[in-house]
């Protein structure tokens, strides 16, 4: 009798282990399937909604990806599940790259690129606000401006030179204000030297650019 009870006990324990094992595998498979489903579902979301919630999307993807990878250890034969995970991983990476391109800010216009080169990225926009130029930094602003023009004088078109002149005159206008706000005589002298350097460089190269365009037009 004792042997029968003992045998039944062992059988129940074994059945319990088997049941737990099956549940573990079933849960692992669901975890893998949940990851695959998530990747497929994200691709169907409108780009505008994705852009607004992209950080959340990425965080959820990372969580599900890690869980799916860990679940493979609980599957007796995980070859099929591994293939599914790898396929979804590739699919998501391709999708992520597409979104990165789509979400990227538009390239600045040629005019804005020129302004960024002359003053620094984002310093001068369409409002042409020079309030950030003050007595302490105006000499370095002139330096960057004149040296940038000098480095690119052979590349500028006539339209570029017109933009350069517009920006130069705006900077000069700001200098008139800054002079009353504590501009040192030393910086003023250095700026005067840069202005002397710029004037003939502008005149000669602006004329050269116009001449080149006239030649091209005749062709």
PDB file of N, CA and C in Angstrom, residues 68-169:
ATOM      1  N   UNK A  68      11.961  38.617 -25.361  1.00  0.00           N
ATOM      2  CA  UNK A  68      11.898  37.547 -26.361  1.00  0.00           C
ATOM      3  C   UNK A  68      13.212  36.779 -26.419  1.00  0.00           C
ATOM      4  N   UNK A  69      14.314  37.503 -26.328  1.00  0.00           N
ATOM      5  CA  UNK A  69      15.627  36.860 -26.364  1.00  0.00           C
ATOM      6  C   UNK A  69      15.807  35.947 -25.150  1.00  0.00           C
ATOM      7  N   UNK A  70      15.363  36.436 -23.997  1.00  0.00           N
ATOM      8  CA  UNK A  70      15.487  35.638 -22.765  1.00  0.00           C
ATOM      9  C   UNK A  70      14.562  34.419 -22.807  1.00  0.00           C
ATOM     10  N   UNK A  71      13.428  34.549 -23.476  1.00  0.00           N
ATOM     11  CA  UNK A  71      12.445  33.449 -23.538  1.00  0.00           C
ATOM     12  C   UNK A  71      12.958  32.251 -24.317  1.00  0.00           C
ATOM     13  N   UNK A  72      13.919  32.455 -25.193  1.00  0.00           N
ATOM     14  CA  UNK A  72      14.462  31.348 -25.990  1.00  0.00           C
ATOM     15  C   UNK A  72      15.025  30.231 -25.108  1.00  0.00           C
ATOM     16  N   UNK A  73      15.543  30.628 -23.954  1.00  0.00           N
ATOM     17  CA  UNK A  73      16.135  29.633 -23.037  1.00  0.00           C
ATOM     18  C   UNK A  73      15.085  28.669 -22.485  1.00  0.00           C
ATOM     19  N   UNK A  74      13.810  29.073 -22.510  1.00  0.00           N
ATOM     20  CA  UNK A  74      12.750  28.235 -21.956  1.00  0.00           C
ATOM     21  C   UNK A  74      12.073  27.358 -23.008  1.00  0.00           C
ATOM     22  N   UNK A  75      12.534  27.478 -24.236  1.00  0.00           N
ATOM     23  CA  UNK A  75      11.970  26.656 -25.305  1.00  0.00           C
ATOM     24  C   UNK A  75      12.866  25.460 -25.588  1.00  0.00           C
ATOM     25  N   UNK A  76      12.256  24.278 -25.621  1.00  0.00           N
ATOM     26  CA  UNK A  76      13.041  23.057 -25.842  1.00  0.00           C
ATOM     27  C   UNK A  76      13.722  23.086 -27.211  1.00  0.00           C
ATOM     28  N   UNK A  77      12.939  23.400 -28.223  1.00  0.00           N
ATOM     29  CA  UNK A  77      13.491  23.568 -29.566  1.00  0.00           C
ATOM     30  C   UNK A  77      13.198  25.005 -29.991  1.00  0.00           C
ATOM     31  N   UNK A  78      14.209  25.855 -29.891  1.00  0.00           N
ATOM     32  CA  UNK A  78      13.965  27.277 -30.132  1.00  0.00           C
ATOM     33  C   UNK A  78      14.427  27.750 -31.512  1.00  0.00           C
ATOM     34  N   UNK A  79      14.716  26.823 -32.401  1.00  0.00           N
ATOM     35  CA  UNK A  79      15.235  27.218 -33.717  1.00  0.00           C
ATOM     36  C   UNK A  79      14.218  28.060 -34.496  1.00  0.00           C
ATOM     37  N   UNK A  80      12.953  27.647 -34.481  1.00  0.00           N
ATOM     38  CA  UNK A  80      11.915  28.389 -35.203  1.00  0.00           C
ATOM     39  C   UNK A  80      11.697  29.767 -34.577  1.00  0.00           C
ATOM     40  N   UNK A  81      11.675  29.772 -33.237  1.00  0.00           N
ATOM     41  CA  UNK A  81      11.487  31.047 -32.527  1.00  0.00           C
ATOM     42  C   UNK A  81      12.657  31.987 -32.780  1.00  0.00           C
ATOM     43  N   UNK A  82      13.865  31.437 -32.812  1.00  0.00           N
ATOM     44  CA  UNK A  82      15.057  32.256 -33.083  1.00  0.00           C
ATOM     45  C   UNK A  82      14.971  32.889 -34.463  1.00  0.00           C
ATOM     46  N   UNK A  83      14.518  32.134 -35.439  1.00  0.00           N
ATOM     47  CA  UNK A  83      14.363  32.656 -36.804  1.00  0.00           C
ATOM     48  C   UNK A  83      13.351  33.793 -36.832  1.00  0.00           C
ATOM     49  N   UNK A  84      12.253  33.617 -36.104  1.00  0.00           N
ATOM     50  CA  UNK A  84      11.215  34.647 -36.057  1.00  0.00           C
ATOM     51  C   UNK A  84      11.744  35.931 -35.429  1.00  0.00           C
ATOM     52  N   UNK A  85      12.505  35.766 -34.346  1.00  0.00           N
ATOM     53  CA  UNK A  85      13.074  36.936 -33.670  1.00  0.00           C
ATOM     54  C   UNK A  85      14.059  37.656 -34.576  1.00  0.00           C
ATOM     55  N   UNK A  86      14.927  36.904 -35.215  1.00  0.00           N
ATOM     56  CA  UNK A  86      15.934  37.511 -36.106  1.00  0.00           C
ATOM     57  C   UNK A  86      15.285  38.222 -37.286  1.00  0.00           C
ATOM     58  N   UNK A  87      14.238  37.626 -37.833  1.00  0.00           N
ATOM     59  CA  UNK A  87      13.538  38.236 -38.968  1.00  0.00           C
ATOM     60  C   UNK A  87      12.881  39.551 -38.546  1.00  0.00           C
ATOM     61  N   UNK A  88      12.271  39.548 -37.358  1.00  0.00           N
ATOM     62  CA  UNK A  88      11.623  40.765 -36.860  1.00  0.00           C
ATOM     63  C   UNK A  88      12.651  41.842 -36.517  1.00  0.00           C
ATOM     64  N   UNK A  89      13.804  41.381 -36.032  1.00  0.00           N
ATOM     65  CA  UNK A  89      14.876  42.316 -35.693  1.00  0.00           C
ATOM     66  C   UNK A  89      15.347  43.065 -36.948  1.00  0.00           C
ATOM     67  N   UNK A  90      15.551  42.329 -38.022  1.00  0.00           N
ATOM     68  CA  UNK A  90      15.972  42.931 -39.293  1.00  0.00           C
ATOM     69  C   UNK A  90      14.886  43.877 -39.809  1.00  0.00           C
ATOM     70  N   UNK A  91      13.653  43.415 -39.704  1.00  0.00           N
ATOM     71  CA  UNK A  91      12.509  44.207 -40.164  1.00  0.00           C
ATOM     72  C   UNK A  91      12.438  45.545 -39.411  1.00  0.00           C
ATOM     73  N   UNK A  92      12.648  45.470 -38.095  1.00  0.00           N
ATOM     74  CA  UNK A  92      12.557  46.680 -37.279  1.00  0.00           C
ATOM     75  C   UNK A  92      13.720  47.629 -37.554  1.00  0.00           C
ATOM     76  N   UNK A  93      14.913  47.095 -37.745  1.00  0.00           N
ATOM     77  CA  UNK A  93      16.077  47.943 -38.029  1.00  0.00           C
ATOM     78  C   UNK A  93      15.876  48.709 -39.335  1.00  0.00           C
ATOM     79  N   UNK A  94      15.336  48.019 -40.339  1.00  0.00           N
ATOM     80  CA  UNK A  94      15.056  48.685 -41.622  1.00  0.00           C
ATOM     81  C   UNK A  94      14.014  49.780 -41.426  1.00  0.00           C
ATOM     82  N   UNK A  95      12.995  49.460 -40.638  1.00  0.00           N
ATOM     83  CA  UNK A  95      11.931  50.426 -40.363  1.00  0.00           C
ATOM     84  C   UNK A  95      12.473  51.617 -39.575  1.00  0.00           C
ATOM     85  N   UNK A  96      13.313  51.346 -38.588  1.00  0.00           N
ATOM     86  CA  UNK A  96      13.922  52.410 -37.779  1.00  0.00           C
ATOM     87  C   UNK A  96      14.737  53.366 -38.652  1.00  0.00           C
ATOM     88  N   UNK A  97      15.495  52.815 -39.592  1.00  0.00           N
ATOM     89  CA  UNK A  97      16.294  53.646 -40.501  1.00  0.00           C
ATOM     90  C   UNK A  97      15.404  54.517 -41.382  1.00  0.00           C
ATOM     91  N   UNK A  98      14.283  53.949 -41.829  1.00  0.00           N
ATOM     92  CA  UNK A  98      13.338  54.725 -42.633  1.00  0.00           C
ATOM     93  C   UNK A  98      12.773  55.890 -41.832  1.00  0.00           C
ATOM     94  N   UNK A  99      12.421  55.614 -40.588  1.00  0.00           N
ATOM     95  CA  UNK A  99      11.850  56.650 -39.732  1.00  0.00           C
ATOM     96  C   UNK A  99      12.882  57.731 -39.404  1.00  0.00           C
ATOM     97  N   UNK A 100      14.135  57.310 -39.208  1.00  0.00           N
ATOM     98  CA  UNK A 100      15.192  58.283 -38.904  1.00  0.00           C
ATOM     99  C   UNK A 100      15.349  59.277 -40.053  1.00  0.00           C
ATOM    100  N   UNK A 101      15.242  58.761 -41.273  1.00  0.00           N
ATOM    101  CA  UNK A 101      15.328  59.623 -42.455  1.00  0.00           C
ATOM    102  C   UNK A 101      14.109  60.526 -42.542  1.00  0.00           C
ATOM    103  N   UNK A 102      12.944  59.949 -42.251  1.00  0.00           N
ATOM    104  CA  UNK A 102      11.701  60.704 -42.348  1.00  0.00           C
ATOM    105  C   UNK A 102      11.582  61.759 -41.255  1.00  0.00           C
ATOM    106  N   UNK A 103      12.097  61.441 -40.068  1.00  0.00           N
ATOM    107  CA  UNK A 103      11.993  62.371 -38.945  1.00  0.00           C
ATOM    108  C   UNK A 103      13.081  63.443 -38.959  1.00  0.00           C
ATOM    109  N   UNK A 104      14.105  63.248 -39.775  1.00  0.00           N
ATOM    110  CA  UNK A 104      15.227  64.198 -39.795  1.00  0.00           C
ATOM    111  C   UNK A 104      14.737  65.574 -40.225  1.00  0.00           C
ATOM    112  N   UNK A 105      15.230  66.623 -39.590  1.00  0.00           N
ATOM    113  CA  UNK A 105      14.811  67.974 -39.989  1.00  0.00           C
ATOM    114  C   UNK A 105      15.245  68.266 -41.420  1.00  0.00           C
ATOM    115  N   UNK A 106      14.474  69.066 -42.145  1.00  0.00           N
ATOM    116  CA  UNK A 106      14.851  69.372 -43.528  1.00  0.00           C
ATOM    117  C   UNK A 106      16.188  70.098 -43.589  1.00  0.00           C
ATOM    118  N   UNK A 107      16.920  69.840 -44.642  1.00  0.00           N
ATOM    119  CA  UNK A 107      18.225  70.489 -44.807  1.00  0.00           C
ATOM    120  C   UNK A 107      18.019  71.996 -44.944  1.00  0.00           C
ATOM    121  N   UNK A 108      18.871  72.787 -44.320  1.00  0.00           N
ATOM    122  CA  UNK A 108      18.725  74.244 -44.446  1.00  0.00           C
ATOM    123  C   UNK A 108      18.906  74.685 -45.894  1.00  0.00           C
ATOM    124  N   UNK A 109      18.266  75.783 -46.243  1.00  0.00           N
ATOM    125  CA  UNK A 109      18.373  76.327 -47.596  1.00  0.00           C
ATOM    126  C   UNK A 109      19.815  76.783 -47.848  1.00  0.00           C
ATOM    127  N   UNK A 110      20.212  76.941 -49.120  1.00  0.00           N
ATOM    128  CA  UNK A 110      21.563  77.442 -49.418  1.00  0.00           C
ATOM    129  C   UNK A 110      21.862  78.766 -48.724  1.00  0.00           C
ATOM    130  N   UNK A 111      20.853  79.619 -48.647  1.00  0.00           N
ATOM    131  CA  UNK A 111      21.036  80.911 -47.972  1.00  0.00           C
ATOM    132  C   UNK A 111      21.324  80.716 -46.491  1.00  0.00           C
ATOM    133  N   UNK A 112      20.578  79.798 -45.872  1.00  0.00           N
ATOM    134  CA  UNK A 112      20.791  79.551 -44.446  1.00  0.00           C
ATOM    135  C   UNK A 112      22.131  78.873 -44.200  1.00  0.00           C
ATOM    136  N   UNK A 113      22.527  77.991 -45.107  1.00  0.00           N
ATOM    137  CA  UNK A 113      23.836  77.352 -44.978  1.00  0.00           C
ATOM    138  C   UNK A 113      24.956  78.393 -45.023  1.00  0.00           C
ATOM    139  N   UNK A 114      24.786  79.376 -45.875  1.00  0.00           N
ATOM    140  CA  UNK A 114      25.782  80.451 -45.972  1.00  0.00           C
ATOM    141  C   UNK A 114      25.826  81.252 -44.674  1.00  0.00           C
ATOM    142  N   UNK A 115      24.677  81.575 -44.148  1.00  0.00           N
ATOM    143  CA  UNK A 115      24.613  82.330 -42.880  1.00  0.00           C
ATOM    144  C   UNK A 115      25.221  81.521 -41.729  1.00  0.00           C
ATOM    145  N   UNK A 116      24.947  80.217 -41.727  1.00  0.00           N
ATOM    146  CA  UNK A 116      25.519  79.355 -40.683  1.00  0.00           C
ATOM    147  C   UNK A 116      27.037  79.341 -40.760  1.00  0.00           C
ATOM    148  N   UNK A 117      27.563  79.337 -41.980  1.00  0.00           N
ATOM    149  CA  UNK A 117      29.023  79.339 -42.159  1.00  0.00           C
ATOM    150  C   UNK A 117      29.626  80.656 -41.710  1.00  0.00           C
ATOM    151  N   UNK A 118      28.936  81.745 -41.992  1.00  0.00           N
ATOM    152  CA  UNK A 118      29.473  83.076 -41.667  1.00  0.00           C
ATOM    153  C   UNK A 118      29.432  83.385 -40.172  1.00  0.00           C
ATOM    154  N   UNK A 119      28.391  82.902 -39.501  1.00  0.00           N
ATOM    155  CA  UNK A 119      28.198  83.294 -38.096  1.00  0.00           C
ATOM    156  C   UNK A 119      28.162  82.130 -37.103  1.00  0.00           C
ATOM    157  N   UNK A 120      27.956  80.917 -37.598  1.00  0.00           N
ATOM    158  CA  UNK A 120      27.761  79.775 -36.701  1.00  0.00           C
ATOM    159  C   UNK A 120      26.349  79.247 -36.874  1.00  0.00           C
ATOM    160  N   UNK A 121      26.193  77.954 -36.732  1.00  0.00           N
ATOM    161  CA  UNK A 121      24.900  77.308 -36.980  1.00  0.00           C
ATOM    162  C   UNK A 121      23.790  77.891 -36.119  1.00  0.00           C
ATOM    163  N   UNK A 122      22.718  78.331 -36.773  1.00  0.00           N
ATOM    164  CA  UNK A 122      21.537  78.812 -36.062  1.00  0.00           C
ATOM    165  C   UNK A 122      21.643  80.202 -35.464  1.00  0.00           C
ATOM    166  N   UNK A 123      22.762  80.872 -35.655  1.00  0.00           N
ATOM    167  CA  UNK A 123      22.931  82.193 -35.035  1.00  0.00           C
ATOM    168  C   UNK A 123      22.068  83.257 -35.727  1.00  0.00           C
ATOM    169  N   UNK A 124      21.996  83.188 -37.065  1.00  0.00           N
ATOM    170  CA  UNK A 124      21.202  84.170 -37.802  1.00  0.00           C
ATOM    171  C   UNK A 124      20.167  83.452 -38.648  1.00  0.00           C
ATOM    172  N   UNK A 125      18.895  83.735 -38.370  1.00  0.00           N
ATOM    173  CA  UNK A 125      17.806  83.131 -39.133  1.00  0.00           C
ATOM    174  C   UNK A 125      17.146  84.170 -40.022  1.00  0.00           C
ATOM    175  N   UNK A 126      15.904  83.899 -40.389  1.00  0.00           N
ATOM    176  CA  UNK A 126      15.174  84.825 -41.272  1.00  0.00           C
ATOM    177  C   UNK A 126      14.897  86.166 -40.603  1.00  0.00           C
ATOM    178  N   UNK A 127      14.844  86.172 -39.276  1.00  0.00           N
ATOM    179  CA  UNK A 127      14.568  87.434 -38.574  1.00  0.00           C
ATOM    180  C   UNK A 127      15.782  88.362 -38.538  1.00  0.00           C
ATOM    181  N   UNK A 128      16.944  87.827 -38.920  1.00  0.00           N
ATOM    182  CA  UNK A 128      18.192  88.611 -38.945  1.00  0.00           C
ATOM    183  C   UNK A 128      18.424  89.360 -37.626  1.00  0.00           C
ATOM    184  N   UNK A 129      18.238  88.638 -36.540  1.00  0.00           N
ATOM    185  CA  UNK A 129      18.422  89.219 -35.208  1.00  0.00           C
ATOM    186  C   UNK A 129      19.882  89.119 -34.783  1.00  0.00           C
ATOM    187  N   UNK A 130      20.521  90.269 -34.568  1.00  0.00           N
ATOM    188  CA  UNK A 130      21.928  90.313 -34.176  1.00  0.00           C
ATOM    189  C   UNK A 130      22.115  90.685 -32.708  1.00  0.00           C
ATOM    190  N   UNK A 131      21.050  90.551 -31.921  1.00  0.00           N
ATOM    191  CA  UNK A 131      21.141  90.948 -30.508  1.00  0.00           C
ATOM    192  C   UNK A 131      22.192  90.147 -29.733  1.00  0.00           C
ATOM    193  N   UNK A 132      22.517  88.961 -30.207  1.00  0.00           N
ATOM    194  CA  UNK A 132      23.502  88.115 -29.518  1.00  0.00           C
ATOM    195  C   UNK A 132      24.933  88.641 -29.688  1.00  0.00           C
ATOM    196  N   UNK A 133      25.121  89.555 -30.645  1.00  0.00           N
ATOM    197  CA  UNK A 133      26.446  90.155 -30.854  1.00  0.00           C
ATOM    198  C   UNK A 133      26.612  91.304 -29.867  1.00  0.00           C
ATOM    199  N   UNK A 134      27.664  91.252 -29.066  1.00  0.00           N
ATOM    200  CA  UNK A 134      27.879  92.285 -28.053  1.00  0.00           C
ATOM    201  C   UNK A 134      29.337  92.753 -28.051  1.00  0.00           C
ATOM    202  N   UNK A 135      29.652  93.640 -27.128  1.00  0.00           N
ATOM    203  CA  UNK A 135      30.997  94.232 -27.080  1.00  0.00           C
ATOM    204  C   UNK A 135      32.078  93.183 -26.836  1.00  0.00           C
ATOM    205  N   UNK A 136      31.719  92.113 -26.156  1.00  0.00           N
ATOM    206  CA  UNK A 136      32.724  91.099 -25.828  1.00  0.00           C
ATOM    207  C   UNK A 136      33.014  90.151 -26.988  1.00  0.00           C
ATOM    208  N   UNK A 137      32.027  89.885 -27.834  1.00  0.00           N
ATOM    209  CA  UNK A 137      32.245  88.883 -28.878  1.00  0.00           C
ATOM    210  C   UNK A 137      32.282  89.428 -30.304  1.00  0.00           C
ATOM    211  N   UNK A 138      32.030  90.721 -30.477  1.00  0.00           N
ATOM    212  CA  UNK A 138      31.896  91.249 -31.829  1.00  0.00           C
ATOM    213  C   UNK A 138      33.174  91.112 -32.661  1.00  0.00           C
ATOM    214  N   UNK A 139      34.336  91.224 -32.010  1.00  0.00           N
ATOM    215  CA  UNK A 139      35.587  91.062 -32.765  1.00  0.00           C
ATOM    216  C   UNK A 139      35.692  89.644 -33.330  1.00  0.00           C
ATOM    217  N   UNK A 140      35.358  88.639 -32.516  1.00  0.00           N
ATOM    218  CA  UNK A 140      35.440  87.254 -32.983  1.00  0.00           C
ATOM    219  C   UNK A 140      34.399  86.977 -34.063  1.00  0.00           C
ATOM    220  N   UNK A 141      33.249  87.660 -33.987  1.00  0.00           N
ATOM    221  CA  UNK A 141      32.214  87.512 -35.015  1.00  0.00           C
ATOM    222  C   UNK A 141      32.729  88.042 -36.352  1.00  0.00           C
ATOM    223  N   UNK A 142      33.362  89.203 -36.324  1.00  0.00           N
ATOM    224  CA  UNK A 142      33.956  89.761 -37.543  1.00  0.00           C
ATOM    225  C   UNK A 142      35.057  88.842 -38.076  1.00  0.00           C
ATOM    226  N   UNK A 143      35.838  88.319 -37.165  1.00  0.00           N
ATOM    227  CA  UNK A 143      36.925  87.422 -37.579  1.00  0.00           C
ATOM    228  C   UNK A 143      36.392  86.217 -38.334  1.00  0.00           C
ATOM    229  N   UNK A 144      35.390  85.554 -37.742  1.00  0.00           N
ATOM    230  CA  UNK A 144      34.817  84.371 -38.397  1.00  0.00           C
ATOM    231  C   UNK A 144      34.219  84.749 -39.744  1.00  0.00           C
ATOM    232  N   UNK A 145      33.532  85.868 -39.781  1.00  0.00           N
ATOM    233  CA  UNK A 145      32.883  86.313 -41.011  1.00  0.00           C
ATOM    234  C   UNK A 145      33.910  86.535 -42.122  1.00  0.00           C
ATOM    235  N   UNK A 146      34.914  87.347 -41.849  1.00  0.00           N
ATOM    236  CA  UNK A 146      35.898  87.705 -42.880  1.00  0.00           C
ATOM    237  C   UNK A 146      36.739  86.499 -43.287  1.00  0.00           C
ATOM    238  N   UNK A 147      37.143  85.675 -42.322  1.00  0.00           N
ATOM    239  CA  UNK A 147      37.968  84.510 -42.650  1.00  0.00           C
ATOM    240  C   UNK A 147      37.172  83.467 -43.448  1.00  0.00           C
ATOM    241  N   UNK A 148      35.872  83.337 -43.143  1.00  0.00           N
ATOM    242  CA  UNK A 148      35.023  82.414 -43.902  1.00  0.00           C
ATOM    243  C   UNK A 148      34.874  82.883 -45.343  1.00  0.00           C
ATOM    244  N   UNK A 149      34.670  84.185 -45.505  1.00  0.00           N
ATOM    245  CA  UNK A 149      34.569  84.749 -46.856  1.00  0.00           C
ATOM    246  C   UNK A 149      35.873  84.543 -47.615  1.00  0.00           C
ATOM    247  N   UNK A 150      36.980  84.763 -46.933  1.00  0.00           N
ATOM    248  CA  UNK A 150      38.290  84.598 -47.570  1.00  0.00           C
ATOM    249  C   UNK A 150      38.507  83.149 -48.027  1.00  0.00           C
ATOM    250  N   UNK A 151      38.093  82.202 -47.203  1.00  0.00           N
ATOM    251  CA  UNK A 151      38.284  80.787 -47.529  1.00  0.00           C
ATOM    252  C   UNK A 151      37.391  80.324 -48.681  1.00  0.00           C
ATOM    253  N   UNK A 152      36.270  81.014 -48.885  1.00  0.00           N
ATOM    254  CA  UNK A 152      35.290  80.549 -49.876  1.00  0.00           C
ATOM    255  C   UNK A 152      35.080  81.522 -51.034  1.00  0.00           C
ATOM    256  N   UNK A 153      35.907  82.540 -51.116  1.00  0.00           N
ATOM    257  CA  UNK A 153      35.682  83.594 -52.111  1.00  0.00           C
ATOM    258  C   UNK A 153      35.665  83.073 -53.548  1.00  0.00           C
ATOM    259  N   UNK A 154      36.381  82.006 -53.824  1.00  0.00           N
ATOM    260  CA  UNK A 154      36.418  81.470 -55.188  1.00  0.00           C
ATOM    261  C   UNK A 154      35.221  80.576 -55.497  1.00  0.00           C
ATOM    262  N   UNK A 155      34.434  80.262 -54.476  1.00  0.00           N
ATOM    263  CA  UNK A 155      33.291  79.362 -54.672  1.00  0.00           C
ATOM    264  C   UNK A 155      31.963  80.116 -54.743  1.00  0.00           C
ATOM    265  N   UNK A 156      31.942  81.347 -54.237  1.00  0.00           N
ATOM    266  CA  UNK A 156      30.678  82.074 -54.137  1.00  0.00           C
ATOM    267  C   UNK A 156      30.138  82.500 -55.498  1.00  0.00           C
ATOM    268  N   UNK A 157      28.833  82.371 -55.663  1.00  0.00           N
ATOM    269  CA  UNK A 157      28.152  82.878 -56.857  1.00  0.00           C
ATOM    270  C   UNK A 157      27.837  84.358 -56.627  1.00  0.00           C
ATOM    271  N   UNK A 158      27.294  84.997 -57.648  1.00  0.00           N
ATOM    272  CA  UNK A 158      26.912  86.411 -57.497  1.00  0.00           C
ATOM    273  C   UNK A 158      25.844  86.553 -56.411  1.00  0.00           C
ATOM    274  N   UNK A 159      24.881  85.601 -56.378  1.00  0.00           N
ATOM    275  CA  UNK A 159      23.841  85.645 -55.345  1.00  0.00           C
ATOM    276  C   UNK A 159      24.442  85.468 -53.948  1.00  0.00           C
ATOM    277  N   UNK A 160      25.456  84.618 -53.851  1.00  0.00           N
ATOM    278  CA  UNK A 160      26.138  84.429 -52.562  1.00  0.00           C
ATOM    279  C   UNK A 160      26.773  85.736 -52.099  1.00  0.00           C
ATOM    280  N   UNK A 161      27.434  86.411 -53.037  1.00  0.00           N
ATOM    281  CA  UNK A 161      28.088  87.679 -52.679  1.00  0.00           C
ATOM    282  C   UNK A 161      27.060  88.733 -52.254  1.00  0.00           C
ATOM    283  N   UNK A 162      25.904  88.719 -52.889  1.00  0.00           N
ATOM    284  CA  UNK A 162      24.844  89.658 -52.490  1.00  0.00           C
ATOM    285  C   UNK A 162      24.383  89.366 -51.065  1.00  0.00           C
ATOM    286  N   UNK A 163      24.291  88.083 -50.734  1.00  0.00           N
ATOM    287  CA  UNK A 163      23.911  87.695 -49.377  1.00  0.00           C
ATOM    288  C   UNK A 163      25.009  88.060 -48.379  1.00  0.00           C
ATOM    289  N   UNK A 164      26.257  87.858 -48.790  1.00  0.00           N
ATOM    290  CA  UNK A 164      27.396  88.226 -47.938  1.00  0.00           C
ATOM    291  C   UNK A 164      27.359  89.721 -47.623  1.00  0.00           C
ATOM    292  N   UNK A 165      27.098  90.524 -48.649  1.00  0.00           N
ATOM    293  CA  UNK A 165      27.040  91.977 -48.442  1.00  0.00           C
ATOM    294  C   UNK A 165      25.899  92.358 -47.501  1.00  0.00           C
ATOM    295  N   UNK A 166      24.741  91.717 -47.693  1.00  0.00           N
ATOM    296  CA  UNK A 166      23.592  91.986 -46.827  1.00  0.00           C
ATOM    297  C   UNK A 166      23.920  91.687 -45.373  1.00  0.00           C
ATOM    298  N   UNK A 167      24.579  90.545 -45.128  1.00  0.00           N
ATOM    299  CA  UNK A 167      24.951  90.155 -43.775  1.00  0.00           C
ATOM    300  C   UNK A 167      26.027  91.073 -43.201  1.00  0.00           C
ATOM    301  N   UNK A 168      26.954  91.485 -44.048  1.00  0.00           N
ATOM    302  CA  UNK A 168      28.039  92.373 -43.620  1.00  0.00           C
ATOM    303  C   UNK A 168      27.477  93.726 -43.177  1.00  0.00           C
ATOM    304  N   UNK A 169      26.547  94.237 -43.943  1.00  0.00           N
ATOM    305  CA  UNK A 169      25.949  95.532 -43.603  1.00  0.00           C
ATOM    306  C   UNK A 169      25.123  95.432 -42.322  1.00  0.00           C
TER     307      UNK A 169
END
